[in-house]
Amino acid sequence: MASSLTKDSVRPGTPGSGKTFFGHPRGLATLFMTEMWERFSYYGMRALLPLYLVAPGGLHMSAATATAIYSVYLSLVYLLALPGGWFADRVLGPRKTVAAAGIIIMLGHLTLALPSSGTFFAGLGLVAIGSGLLKANISTMVGHLYDGPDDPRRDGGFTLFYIGINVGAFAAPLIIGTVGENVNWHFGFALAALGMAIGLAQYLLGHRHLNERSSVVPTPLTSAEKAATLRKSGFWAAVAVVFYAIVGFSGHYTLNWLLVPITIAGLIIPIMVIARIKRDKSLDRVEQSKMSAYIWFFVAAAVFWMIYDQGGSTLSIFADESAKNTVFGWEFPVSWYQSVNPVLIMALAPVFAWAWLALARRGKEPSTAVKFAVGLVLIGASFFLFLAPLAIADGGHKAAAMWLVAIYFVQTVGELTVSPVGLSVTTKMAPAKYASQMMGVWFLAVTAGDATTGLLSIAGVDLNKTGIVALQAVLAVIAGVAVWMYRKRVKELMGDVH
């Protein structure tokens, strides 16, 4: 796709060179490919993670513990997107921060490839840190390519960028998953490191096409602020080291001593961050109003991702234990289910992008609130659908693979009404003071959703039970109806953002 560059007319003032990427600034190709390879490494590792945790040849944990670790890990990845945005805003700027992130992610996957449980968790930590640094900033740089919030190509650009994510996500389980499950788990993790290395090389070669704004540090730290930040960071790091040393040497340490604090932080920090921005008196009335509207989207997204991200844990473990993973008699690796969503995204995202544009020309495009409401109802419907294969498994039979494919299909349609739209509306509604950080705030919605799943798993709740699945489905539908009922009020709060 990156090779499909054409000479095209560019409106005066459009950032980037005269070359375009499907009618978009040339820099989108660089970011598209960077994110594609980063997602290849990330989703390949993620497809293997819950299966490796429960496998006898892996860490041989219980399903509940594996789901807890998986959910807490995802929660941490997205939680670290906030300090990742802060680091770009105050220290390096988005462009250099993304380069540093690629190096850290690559080292994390190499560490995962080492055959040791200790290095495995260290590798997860490195990948989480690197992903946090990269996620908010690469999306912010996509926004920098366009002529402000009203550029009509902006939503389409984010949709194309989203396709880049899914090209990598589609290929990863087929390649990394197959090697990990059928050859060696750690060879699979090593392939993820190779993918990130390719993405990093491509980024360093193509970064000249990015907008100059991406190199700017918007609000650099003063010398006094740097010293204070280092002191505070050192203090809290020392507290953590001392605390866990005491717990460890006293013989009381279990995995929950690590999982529970991260999970609680994943629930509390998003609330604290939103509250802090809302209380910021330097924001004008219009910015405050937009933040009030944004809270609706944030809560809706948290509910959405709580269910959606179980596609890689709850559904994957169910498939491993209770599904016929065959097509026309041919058995395939369980990790391949993780390629269903991205291939559907690639098929449907252009259709959605065309539909939004066609409806916008006629003045009939649904508002962001309506899109979110539809997404919530659909994610709820996917778990109502999940009740069927659960019933089949409860009857002592193996559920057909197509049940799971159908669930992923419904979730994908819901995702396309929430995720690319949410990324775009975040860049449009972000107060200038919180430019990169606001993208981190968007990812905190994922943190809150995954932290909720992690907390349920740590508490011993079996997420593959019919009652729990039905309860989550009902919650999502109720949330969707609530957003739809208040859509006009939300639209008023958004002001000039459409």
Tab-separated table of C-alpha atoms in Angstrom:
chain	number	residue	atom	x	y	z
A	1	MET	CA	0.000	0.000	0.000
A	2	ALA	CA	2.835	2.393	0.794
A	3	SER	CA	4.030	2.125	-2.792
A	4	SER	CA	0.722	3.446	-4.156
A	5	LEU	CA	1.869	7.066	-4.210
A	6	THR	CA	0.680	9.385	-6.921
A	7	LYS	CA	1.310	12.940	-8.014
A	8	ASP	CA	-1.799	14.863	-7.194
A	9	SER	CA	-2.903	18.407	-6.774
A	10	VAL	CA	-2.610	19.610	-3.209
A	11	ARG	CA	-4.553	22.476	-1.757
A	12	PRO	CA	-2.465	25.527	-0.892
A	13	GLY	CA	-1.134	25.282	2.615
A	14	THR	CA	-1.464	21.512	2.849
A	15	PRO	CA	1.313	20.120	5.067
A	16	GLY	CA	3.811	17.819	3.398
A	17	SER	CA	5.213	17.551	-0.105
A	18	GLY	CA	3.451	17.481	-3.460
A	19	LYS	CA	3.209	13.680	-3.403
A	20	THR	CA	0.116	12.229	-1.838
A	21	PHE	CA	-0.906	8.906	-0.320
A	22	PHE	CA	-4.350	8.115	-1.746
A	23	GLY	CA	-5.096	11.851	-1.773
A	24	HIS	CA	-3.620	12.396	1.688
A	25	PRO	CA	-0.296	13.997	2.729
A	26	ARG	CA	2.787	11.865	1.920
A	27	GLY	CA	3.709	11.661	5.590
A	28	LEU	CA	0.661	9.468	6.159
A	29	ALA	CA	2.464	6.667	4.271
A	30	THR	CA	5.394	6.832	6.710
A	31	LEU	CA	3.103	6.749	9.744
A	32	PHE	CA	0.939	4.071	8.112
A	33	MET	CA	3.941	1.765	7.662
A	34	THR	CA	5.411	2.513	11.087
A	35	GLU	CA	2.149	1.696	12.806
A	36	MET	CA	1.635	-1.362	10.597
A	37	TRP	CA	4.930	-2.943	11.679
A	38	GLU	CA	4.525	-1.913	15.299
A	39	ARG	CA	1.063	-3.485	15.324
A	40	PHE	CA	2.498	-6.584	13.616
A	41	SER	CA	4.867	-7.041	16.537
A	42	TYR	CA	2.283	-6.093	19.165
A	43	TYR	CA	-0.658	-8.170	17.905
A	44	GLY	CA	1.532	-11.150	17.158
A	45	MET	CA	2.754	-11.177	20.742
A	46	ARG	CA	-0.771	-10.475	22.010
A	47	ALA	CA	-2.240	-13.407	20.061
A	48	LEU	CA	0.280	-15.732	21.704
A	49	LEU	CA	0.091	-14.239	25.211
A	50	PRO	CA	-3.053	-15.865	26.726
A	51	LEU	CA	-2.327	-19.185	24.974
A	52	TYR	CA	1.288	-19.198	26.220
A	53	LEU	CA	0.132	-18.399	29.756
A	54	VAL	CA	-2.266	-21.391	29.912
A	55	ALA	CA	-0.245	-23.876	27.804
A	56	PRO	CA	1.482	-26.809	29.566
A	57	GLY	CA	4.560	-25.950	27.504
A	58	GLY	CA	4.230	-22.302	28.497
A	59	LEU	CA	3.615	-20.941	31.989
A	60	HIS	CA	0.693	-23.360	32.601
A	61	MET	CA	-1.507	-20.907	34.526
A	62	SER	CA	-5.244	-21.075	35.128
A	63	ALA	CA	-7.601	-19.379	32.662
A	64	ALA	CA	-8.589	-16.782	35.274
A	65	THR	CA	-4.961	-15.858	35.995
A	66	ALA	CA	-4.137	-15.722	32.276
A	67	THR	CA	-7.116	-13.424	31.621
A	68	ALA	CA	-6.100	-11.221	34.554
A	69	ILE	CA	-2.496	-10.898	33.299
A	70	TYR	CA	-3.657	-10.277	29.723
A	71	SER	CA	-6.180	-7.606	30.804
A	72	VAL	CA	-3.790	-5.901	33.201
A	73	TYR	CA	-1.073	-5.888	30.538
A	74	LEU	CA	-3.411	-4.226	28.015
A	75	SER	CA	-4.534	-1.810	30.706
A	76	LEU	CA	-0.908	-0.886	31.402
A	77	VAL	CA	-0.111	-0.375	27.701
A	78	TYR	CA	-2.878	2.169	27.348
A	79	LEU	CA	-2.310	3.688	30.788
A	80	LEU	CA	1.274	4.497	29.794
A	81	ALA	CA	0.018	6.335	26.701
A	82	LEU	CA	-0.728	9.307	28.981
A	83	PRO	CA	2.829	9.800	30.293
A	84	GLY	CA	3.923	8.998	26.731
A	85	GLY	CA	1.995	12.039	25.513
A	86	TRP	CA	3.342	14.132	28.408
A	87	PHE	CA	6.914	13.073	27.562
A	88	ALA	CA	6.460	14.263	23.969
A	89	ASP	CA	4.797	17.512	25.052
A	90	ARG	CA	7.438	18.376	27.637
A	91	VAL	CA	10.700	16.604	26.714
A	92	LEU	CA	11.355	15.200	23.216
A	93	GLY	CA	8.446	16.077	20.928
A	94	PRO	CA	6.333	13.425	19.143
A	95	ARG	CA	8.825	12.577	16.362
A	96	LYS	CA	11.792	11.681	18.588
A	97	THR	CA	9.542	10.028	21.182
A	98	VAL	CA	8.197	7.582	18.587
A	99	ALA	CA	11.752	6.671	17.520
A	100	ALA	CA	12.722	5.957	21.153
A	101	ALA	CA	9.523	3.943	21.600
A	102	GLY	CA	10.388	1.690	18.656
A	103	ILE	CA	13.750	0.835	20.187
A	104	ILE	CA	12.200	-0.004	23.587
A	105	ILE	CA	9.470	-2.180	22.007
A	106	MET	CA	12.052	-4.100	19.974
A	107	LEU	CA	14.134	-4.750	23.103
A	108	GLY	CA	10.986	-5.855	24.935
A	109	HIS	CA	10.151	-8.491	22.337
A	110	LEU	CA	13.754	-9.715	22.348
A	111	THR	CA	13.486	-10.095	26.126
A	112	LEU	CA	10.232	-12.066	25.713
A	113	ALA	CA	12.110	-14.416	23.406
A	114	LEU	CA	14.379	-15.509	26.262
A	115	PRO	CA	13.150	-18.825	27.804
A	116	SER	CA	12.579	-17.622	31.372
A	117	SER	CA	9.454	-16.574	33.292
A	118	GLY	CA	11.386	-13.742	34.945
A	119	THR	CA	12.562	-12.243	31.670
A	120	PHE	CA	9.082	-12.829	30.214
A	121	PHE	CA	7.449	-10.377	32.619
A	122	ALA	CA	10.340	-7.931	32.168
A	123	GLY	CA	9.733	-8.116	28.413
A	124	LEU	CA	6.029	-7.411	28.892
A	125	GLY	CA	6.983	-4.343	30.911
A	126	LEU	CA	9.323	-3.034	28.203
A	127	VAL	CA	6.740	-3.552	25.449
A	128	ALA	CA	4.135	-1.763	27.595
A	129	ILE	CA	6.471	1.218	28.158
A	130	GLY	CA	7.402	1.453	24.475
A	131	SER	CA	3.803	1.104	23.316
A	132	GLY	CA	2.738	3.827	25.740
A	133	LEU	CA	5.343	6.190	24.309
A	134	LEU	CA	4.340	5.415	20.736
A	135	LYS	CA	0.544	5.192	20.767
A	136	ALA	CA	-0.556	8.729	21.613
A	137	ASN	CA	2.200	10.421	19.671
A	138	ILE	CA	1.915	8.646	16.347
A	139	SER	CA	-1.820	9.424	16.255
A	140	THR	CA	-1.066	13.052	17.116
A	141	MET	CA	1.367	13.208	14.187
A	142	VAL	CA	-1.389	11.982	11.866
A	143	GLY	CA	-3.443	14.962	13.035
A	144	HIS	CA	-0.493	17.293	12.305
A	145	LEU	CA	-0.661	16.344	8.604
A	146	TYR	CA	-3.971	18.132	8.082
A	147	ASP	CA	-5.146	21.743	7.920
A	148	GLY	CA	-6.825	21.821	11.305
A	149	PRO	CA	-10.012	20.132	12.598
A	150	ASP	CA	-12.142	21.229	9.623
A	151	ASP	CA	-9.975	19.607	6.929
A	152	PRO	CA	-12.514	17.313	5.162
A	153	ARG	CA	-9.818	14.658	4.601
A	154	ARG	CA	-9.106	14.274	8.309
A	155	ASP	CA	-11.562	11.483	9.197
A	156	GLY	CA	-10.622	9.623	6.019
A	157	GLY	CA	-6.941	9.975	6.920
A	158	PHE	CA	-7.496	8.434	10.331
A	159	THR	CA	-9.479	5.626	8.711
A	160	LEU	CA	-6.575	4.902	6.321
A	161	PHE	CA	-4.207	4.988	9.290
A	162	TYR	CA	-6.522	2.534	11.007
A	163	ILE	CA	-6.192	0.221	8.010
A	164	GLY	CA	-2.403	0.295	8.527
A	165	ILE	CA	-2.934	-0.912	12.068
A	166	ASN	CA	-5.021	-3.779	10.789
A	167	VAL	CA	-2.695	-4.853	7.976
A	168	GLY	CA	-0.103	-5.574	10.662
A	169	ALA	CA	-2.676	-7.060	13.020
A	170	PHE	CA	-3.954	-9.411	10.295
A	171	ALA	CA	-0.559	-10.794	9.293
A	172	ALA	CA	0.801	-11.143	12.831
A	173	PRO	CA	-1.296	-14.082	14.148
A	174	LEU	CA	-0.880	-15.963	10.862
A	175	ILE	CA	2.916	-15.698	11.000
A	176	ILE	CA	3.897	-15.121	14.628
A	177	GLY	CA	0.970	-17.172	15.970
A	178	THR	CA	1.743	-20.157	13.758
A	179	VAL	CA	5.443	-20.172	14.666
A	180	GLY	CA	4.704	-19.651	18.361
A	181	GLU	CA	2.059	-22.383	18.646
A	182	ASN	CA	3.513	-24.955	16.259
A	183	VAL	CA	7.294	-24.433	16.487
A	184	ASN	CA	8.395	-22.601	19.612
A	185	TRP	CA	6.718	-19.903	21.725
A	186	HIS	CA	9.920	-17.886	22.047
A	187	PHE	CA	10.669	-18.030	18.312
A	188	GLY	CA	7.288	-16.360	17.869
A	189	PHE	CA	8.246	-13.550	20.245
A	190	ALA	CA	11.557	-13.137	18.378
A	191	LEU	CA	9.629	-12.635	15.120
A	192	ALA	CA	7.729	-9.826	16.830
A	193	ALA	CA	11.081	-8.129	17.561
A	194	LEU	CA	12.040	-8.434	13.888
A	195	GLY	CA	8.784	-6.782	12.842
A	196	MET	CA	9.404	-3.815	15.119
A	197	ALA	CA	12.959	-3.485	13.797
A	198	ILE	CA	11.630	-3.203	10.218
A	199	GLY	CA	9.065	-0.619	11.299
A	200	LEU	CA	11.699	1.446	13.087
A	201	ALA	CA	14.036	1.425	10.066
A	202	GLN	CA	11.208	2.551	7.782
A	203	TYR	CA	10.273	5.361	10.183
A	204	LEU	CA	13.821	6.695	10.392
A	205	LEU	CA	14.102	6.684	6.578
A	206	GLY	CA	10.724	8.365	5.967
A	207	HIS	CA	10.420	10.843	8.851
A	208	ARG	CA	11.388	13.755	6.567
A	209	HIS	CA	7.885	13.641	5.086
A	210	LEU	CA	6.255	14.436	8.435
A	211	ASN	CA	4.964	17.863	9.358
A	212	GLU	CA	7.502	20.080	11.144
A	213	ARG	CA	5.064	20.465	14.040
A	214	SER	CA	5.849	16.857	14.962
A	215	SER	CA	9.422	17.874	15.902
A	216	VAL	CA	8.303	20.682	18.203
A	217	VAL	CA	8.247	20.288	21.988
A	218	PRO	CA	5.049	22.284	22.733
A	219	THR	CA	5.717	23.113	26.401
A	220	PRO	CA	9.316	22.176	27.293
A	221	LEU	CA	10.247	21.596	30.919
A	222	THR	CA	12.193	24.317	32.659
A	223	SER	CA	15.366	23.387	34.539
A	224	ALA	CA	13.488	23.609	37.834
A	225	GLU	CA	10.685	21.383	36.517
A	226	LYS	CA	13.192	18.814	35.261
A	227	ALA	CA	14.855	18.642	38.670
A	228	ALA	CA	11.498	18.338	40.443
A	229	THR	CA	10.322	15.619	38.049
A	230	LEU	CA	13.498	13.596	38.564
A	231	ARG	CA	13.192	13.937	42.351
A	232	LYS	CA	9.576	12.803	42.390
A	233	SER	CA	10.223	9.938	39.981
A	234	GLY	CA	13.216	8.765	42.004
A	235	PHE	CA	11.246	8.932	45.252
A	236	TRP	CA	8.321	6.857	44.009
A	237	ALA	CA	10.636	4.351	42.298
A	238	ALA	CA	12.490	3.906	45.610
A	239	VAL	CA	9.190	3.448	47.459
A	240	ALA	CA	8.142	0.715	45.011
A	241	VAL	CA	11.505	-1.075	45.265
A	242	VAL	CA	11.473	-1.007	49.079
A	243	PHE	CA	7.826	-2.109	49.271
A	244	TYR	CA	8.243	-5.090	46.945
A	245	ALA	CA	11.551	-6.036	48.572
A	246	ILE	CA	9.803	-6.237	51.952
A	247	VAL	CA	6.910	-8.238	50.521
A	248	GLY	CA	9.265	-10.561	48.647
A	249	PHE	CA	11.751	-11.234	51.455
A	250	SER	CA	8.924	-11.792	53.953
A	251	GLY	CA	7.622	-14.631	51.774
A	252	HIS	CA	4.222	-13.032	51.144
A	253	TYR	CA	4.672	-12.115	47.481
A	254	THR	CA	2.196	-13.453	44.950
A	255	LEU	CA	1.382	-12.244	41.441
A	256	ASN	CA	-1.624	-10.354	42.806
A	257	TRP	CA	0.720	-7.963	44.634
A	258	LEU	CA	1.653	-6.741	41.151
A	259	LEU	CA	-1.665	-7.130	39.342
A	260	VAL	CA	-4.003	-5.529	41.884
A	261	PRO	CA	-2.191	-2.154	42.197
A	262	ILE	CA	-1.986	-1.796	38.403
A	263	THR	CA	-5.665	-2.683	38.058
A	264	ILE	CA	-6.766	-0.177	40.696
A	265	ALA	CA	-4.540	2.476	39.121
A	266	GLY	CA	-6.177	1.705	35.774
A	267	LEU	CA	-9.555	2.606	37.256
A	268	ILE	CA	-8.581	5.587	39.424
A	269	ILE	CA	-6.069	7.410	37.206
A	270	PRO	CA	-8.494	7.968	34.283
A	271	ILE	CA	-10.993	9.603	36.664
A	272	MET	CA	-8.289	11.759	38.234
A	273	VAL	CA	-6.921	12.890	34.853
A	274	ILE	CA	-10.328	13.867	33.453
A	275	ALA	CA	-11.166	15.699	36.707
A	276	ARG	CA	-7.843	17.585	36.639
A	277	ILE	CA	-8.406	18.813	33.079
A	278	LYS	CA	-11.974	19.823	33.885
A	279	ARG	CA	-10.763	21.835	36.905
A	280	ASP	CA	-8.071	23.653	34.900
A	281	LYS	CA	-9.125	27.307	35.099
A	282	SER	CA	-6.828	28.289	32.234
A	283	LEU	CA	-9.220	26.587	29.781
A	284	ASP	CA	-11.809	28.913	28.304
A	285	ARG	CA	-15.560	28.305	28.314
A	286	VAL	CA	-15.574	26.658	24.873
A	287	GLU	CA	-12.775	24.232	25.836
A	288	GLN	CA	-14.544	23.365	29.078
A	289	SER	CA	-17.769	22.674	27.190
A	290	LYS	CA	-15.946	20.370	24.776
A	291	MET	CA	-14.404	18.503	27.708
A	292	SER	CA	-17.882	17.984	29.193
A	293	ALA	CA	-18.982	16.429	25.908
A	294	TYR	CA	-15.812	14.387	25.760
A	295	ILE	CA	-16.621	12.694	29.092
A	296	TRP	CA	-19.630	11.062	27.420
A	297	PHE	CA	-17.420	9.587	24.703
A	298	PHE	CA	-14.835	8.514	27.258
A	299	VAL	CA	-17.292	6.533	29.408
A	300	ALA	CA	-18.916	4.996	26.335
A	301	ALA	CA	-15.518	3.918	25.005
A	302	ALA	CA	-14.548	2.366	28.362
A	303	VAL	CA	-17.651	0.158	28.314
A	304	PHE	CA	-17.002	-0.730	24.682
A	305	TRP	CA	-13.365	-1.765	25.213
A	306	MET	CA	-14.188	-3.752	28.363
A	307	ILE	CA	-16.062	-6.221	26.155
A	308	TYR	CA	-14.166	-5.810	22.905
A	309	ASP	CA	-10.706	-6.627	24.293
A	310	GLN	CA	-11.977	-9.935	25.657
A	311	GLY	CA	-11.799	-11.101	22.054
A	312	GLY	CA	-8.125	-11.812	22.742
A	313	SER	CA	-8.595	-13.391	26.173
A	314	THR	CA	-12.074	-14.713	27.070
A	315	LEU	CA	-12.924	-15.715	23.483
A	316	SER	CA	-9.423	-17.020	22.743
A	317	ILE	CA	-9.342	-19.239	25.824
A	318	PHE	CA	-12.891	-20.434	25.039
A	319	ALA	CA	-11.743	-21.331	21.514
A	320	ASP	CA	-8.736	-23.197	22.883
A	321	GLU	CA	-10.883	-25.280	25.211
A	322	SER	CA	-14.371	-25.501	23.708
A	323	ALA	CA	-14.395	-24.822	19.949
A	324	LYS	CA	-13.857	-26.900	16.812
A	325	ASN	CA	-10.983	-24.924	15.327
A	326	THR	CA	-11.413	-26.389	11.874
A	327	VAL	CA	-12.471	-25.246	8.405
A	328	PHE	CA	-13.626	-28.002	6.006
A	329	GLY	CA	-11.866	-30.525	8.224
A	330	TRP	CA	-8.581	-28.593	8.300
A	331	GLU	CA	-7.427	-27.599	11.789
A	332	PHE	CA	-5.876	-24.161	12.279
A	333	PRO	CA	-4.001	-22.564	15.227
A	334	VAL	CA	-6.205	-20.852	17.819
A	335	SER	CA	-4.216	-17.637	17.441
A	336	TRP	CA	-5.576	-17.300	13.889
A	337	TYR	CA	-8.909	-16.099	15.279
A	338	GLN	CA	-7.095	-12.836	16.043
A	339	SER	CA	-6.744	-12.246	12.290
A	340	VAL	CA	-10.517	-12.260	11.743
A	341	ASN	CA	-11.085	-8.772	13.134
A	342	PRO	CA	-8.316	-7.023	11.167
A	343	VAL	CA	-9.248	-8.632	7.836
A	344	LEU	CA	-12.823	-7.482	8.392
A	345	ILE	CA	-11.549	-4.004	9.260
A	346	MET	CA	-9.627	-3.857	5.989
A	347	ALA	CA	-12.707	-4.935	4.075
A	348	LEU	CA	-15.186	-2.675	5.843
A	349	ALA	CA	-13.181	0.453	6.791
A	350	PRO	CA	-13.114	1.847	3.217
A	351	VAL	CA	-16.858	1.240	3.003
A	352	PHE	CA	-17.420	3.156	6.239
A	353	ALA	CA	-15.094	5.980	5.148
A	354	TRP	CA	-16.985	6.276	1.843
A	355	ALA	CA	-20.362	6.103	3.614
A	356	TRP	CA	-19.495	8.873	6.123
A	357	LEU	CA	-18.288	11.101	3.281
A	358	ALA	CA	-21.342	10.393	1.107
A	359	LEU	CA	-23.701	11.085	4.002
A	360	ALA	CA	-21.777	14.256	4.914
A	361	ARG	CA	-22.243	15.599	1.375
A	362	ARG	CA	-25.973	15.174	1.802
A	363	GLY	CA	-25.951	16.620	5.316
A	364	LYS	CA	-27.087	13.283	6.765
A	365	GLU	CA	-23.946	11.947	8.458
A	366	PRO	CA	-24.773	10.656	11.967
A	367	SER	CA	-23.332	12.690	14.822
A	368	THR	CA	-20.391	11.320	16.810
A	369	ALA	CA	-22.770	10.558	19.696
A	370	VAL	CA	-25.031	8.476	17.447
A	371	LYS	CA	-22.015	6.561	16.084
A	372	PHE	CA	-20.903	5.777	19.638
A	373	ALA	CA	-24.421	4.675	20.617
A	374	VAL	CA	-24.535	2.261	17.669
A	375	GLY	CA	-21.104	0.896	18.599
A	376	LEU	CA	-22.190	0.178	22.162
A	377	VAL	CA	-25.349	-1.607	21.072
A	378	LEU	CA	-23.347	-3.725	18.627
A	379	ILE	CA	-20.704	-4.719	21.170
A	380	GLY	CA	-23.526	-5.738	23.490
A	381	ALA	CA	-25.121	-7.731	20.674
A	382	SER	CA	-21.831	-9.579	20.110
A	383	PHE	CA	-21.927	-10.925	23.659
A	384	PHE	CA	-25.593	-11.855	23.329
A	385	LEU	CA	-24.420	-13.882	20.327
A	386	PHE	CA	-21.645	-15.397	22.475
A	387	LEU	CA	-24.369	-17.010	24.613
A	388	ALA	CA	-25.040	-19.527	21.797
A	389	PRO	CA	-21.580	-21.185	21.680
A	390	LEU	CA	-21.472	-21.062	25.480
A	391	ALA	CA	-24.704	-23.051	25.585
A	392	ILE	CA	-23.305	-25.550	23.076
A	393	ALA	CA	-20.170	-26.003	25.205
A	394	ASP	CA	-22.252	-26.375	28.373
A	395	GLY	CA	-24.046	-29.236	26.634
A	396	GLY	CA	-20.755	-31.079	26.293
A	397	HIS	CA	-20.171	-30.308	22.625
A	398	LYS	CA	-17.563	-28.271	20.755
A	399	ALA	CA	-18.854	-25.041	19.248
A	400	ALA	CA	-18.301	-24.440	15.533
A	401	ALA	CA	-15.596	-21.958	14.566
A	402	MET	CA	-18.119	-19.844	12.669
A	403	TRP	CA	-19.818	-18.856	15.935
A	404	LEU	CA	-16.639	-17.085	16.961
A	405	VAL	CA	-16.206	-15.570	13.494
A	406	ALA	CA	-19.754	-14.174	13.741
A	407	ILE	CA	-18.968	-12.622	17.144
A	408	TYR	CA	-15.826	-10.961	15.764
A	409	PHE	CA	-17.824	-9.684	12.778
A	410	VAL	CA	-20.395	-7.907	14.962
A	411	GLN	CA	-17.626	-6.485	17.161
A	412	THR	CA	-15.762	-5.209	14.100
A	413	VAL	CA	-18.761	-3.300	12.791
A	414	GLY	CA	-19.124	-1.756	16.247
A	415	GLU	CA	-15.432	-0.924	16.354
A	416	LEU	CA	-15.651	1.039	13.105
A	417	THR	CA	-18.298	3.304	14.604
A	418	VAL	CA	-16.216	3.964	17.728
A	419	SER	CA	-12.451	3.675	17.360
A	420	PRO	CA	-11.433	5.734	14.271
A	421	VAL	CA	-14.207	8.216	15.083
A	422	GLY	CA	-12.957	8.470	18.669
A	423	LEU	CA	-9.370	9.082	17.554
A	424	SER	CA	-10.507	11.830	15.223
A	425	VAL	CA	-12.860	13.556	17.677
A	426	THR	CA	-10.133	13.521	20.329
A	427	THR	CA	-7.746	15.495	18.121
A	428	LYS	CA	-10.576	17.901	17.254
A	429	MET	CA	-11.738	18.510	20.840
A	430	ALA	CA	-8.358	18.559	22.594
A	431	PRO	CA	-7.570	21.852	24.350
A	432	ALA	CA	-4.356	23.326	22.899
A	433	LYS	CA	-2.682	22.993	26.292
A	434	TYR	CA	-3.190	19.204	26.281
A	435	ALA	CA	-2.435	18.397	22.622
A	436	SER	CA	-0.549	15.066	22.799
A	437	GLN	CA	-1.814	14.325	26.295
A	438	MET	CA	-5.436	14.254	25.134
A	439	MET	CA	-4.675	11.341	22.844
A	440	GLY	CA	-3.329	9.644	25.952
A	441	VAL	CA	-6.618	10.459	27.712
A	442	TRP	CA	-8.489	8.712	24.868
A	443	PHE	CA	-6.423	5.589	25.443
A	444	LEU	CA	-7.211	5.768	29.160
A	445	ALA	CA	-10.737	4.704	28.211
A	446	VAL	CA	-9.200	1.412	27.059
A	447	THR	CA	-7.263	1.287	30.338
A	448	ALA	CA	-10.454	1.658	32.372
A	449	GLY	CA	-12.251	-1.027	30.369
A	450	ASP	CA	-9.408	-3.546	30.554
A	451	ALA	CA	-8.761	-2.775	34.226
A	452	THR	CA	-12.387	-3.653	34.965
A	453	THR	CA	-11.954	-6.996	33.193
A	454	GLY	CA	-8.698	-7.593	35.075
A	455	LEU	CA	-10.299	-6.820	38.428
A	456	LEU	CA	-13.134	-9.262	37.731
A	457	SER	CA	-10.632	-11.991	36.821
A	458	ILE	CA	-8.479	-11.328	39.890
A	459	ALA	CA	-11.640	-11.603	42.012
A	460	GLY	CA	-12.172	-15.079	40.568
A	461	VAL	CA	-15.093	-14.250	38.265
A	462	ASP	CA	-15.313	-16.745	35.391
A	463	LEU	CA	-15.836	-14.532	32.346
A	464	ASN	CA	-16.874	-17.538	30.250
A	465	LYS	CA	-20.008	-18.105	32.326
A	466	THR	CA	-23.373	-17.402	30.722
A	467	GLY	CA	-24.621	-15.042	33.447
A	468	ILE	CA	-21.512	-12.815	33.369
A	469	VAL	CA	-21.498	-12.640	29.563
A	470	ALA	CA	-25.216	-11.726	29.518
A	471	LEU	CA	-24.702	-9.078	32.207
A	472	GLN	CA	-21.952	-7.386	30.207
A	473	ALA	CA	-24.113	-7.470	27.073
A	474	VAL	CA	-27.012	-5.788	28.876
A	475	LEU	CA	-24.692	-3.130	30.338
A	476	ALA	CA	-23.368	-2.200	26.871
A	477	VAL	CA	-26.847	-1.922	25.345
A	478	ILE	CA	-28.093	0.253	28.233
A	479	ALA	CA	-25.050	2.522	27.830
A	480	GLY	CA	-25.710	2.791	24.096
A	481	VAL	CA	-29.350	3.766	24.654
A	482	ALA	CA	-28.290	6.392	27.210
A	483	VAL	CA	-25.827	8.012	24.789
A	484	TRP	CA	-28.485	8.055	22.058
A	485	MET	CA	-31.070	9.655	24.364
A	486	TYR	CA	-28.680	12.494	25.279
A	487	ARG	CA	-27.162	12.905	21.793
A	488	LYS	CA	-28.571	16.412	21.259
A	489	ARG	CA	-27.150	17.680	24.550
A	490	VAL	CA	-23.756	16.184	23.729
A	491	LYS	CA	-23.803	17.818	20.293
A	492	GLU	CA	-24.510	21.204	21.894
A	493	LEU	CA	-21.565	20.790	24.262
A	494	MET	CA	-19.253	19.965	21.340
A	495	GLY	CA	-19.753	23.469	19.935
A	496	ASP	CA	-18.155	23.924	16.506
A	497	VAL	CA	-16.762	20.371	16.350
A	498	HIS	CA	-18.615	18.209	13.828
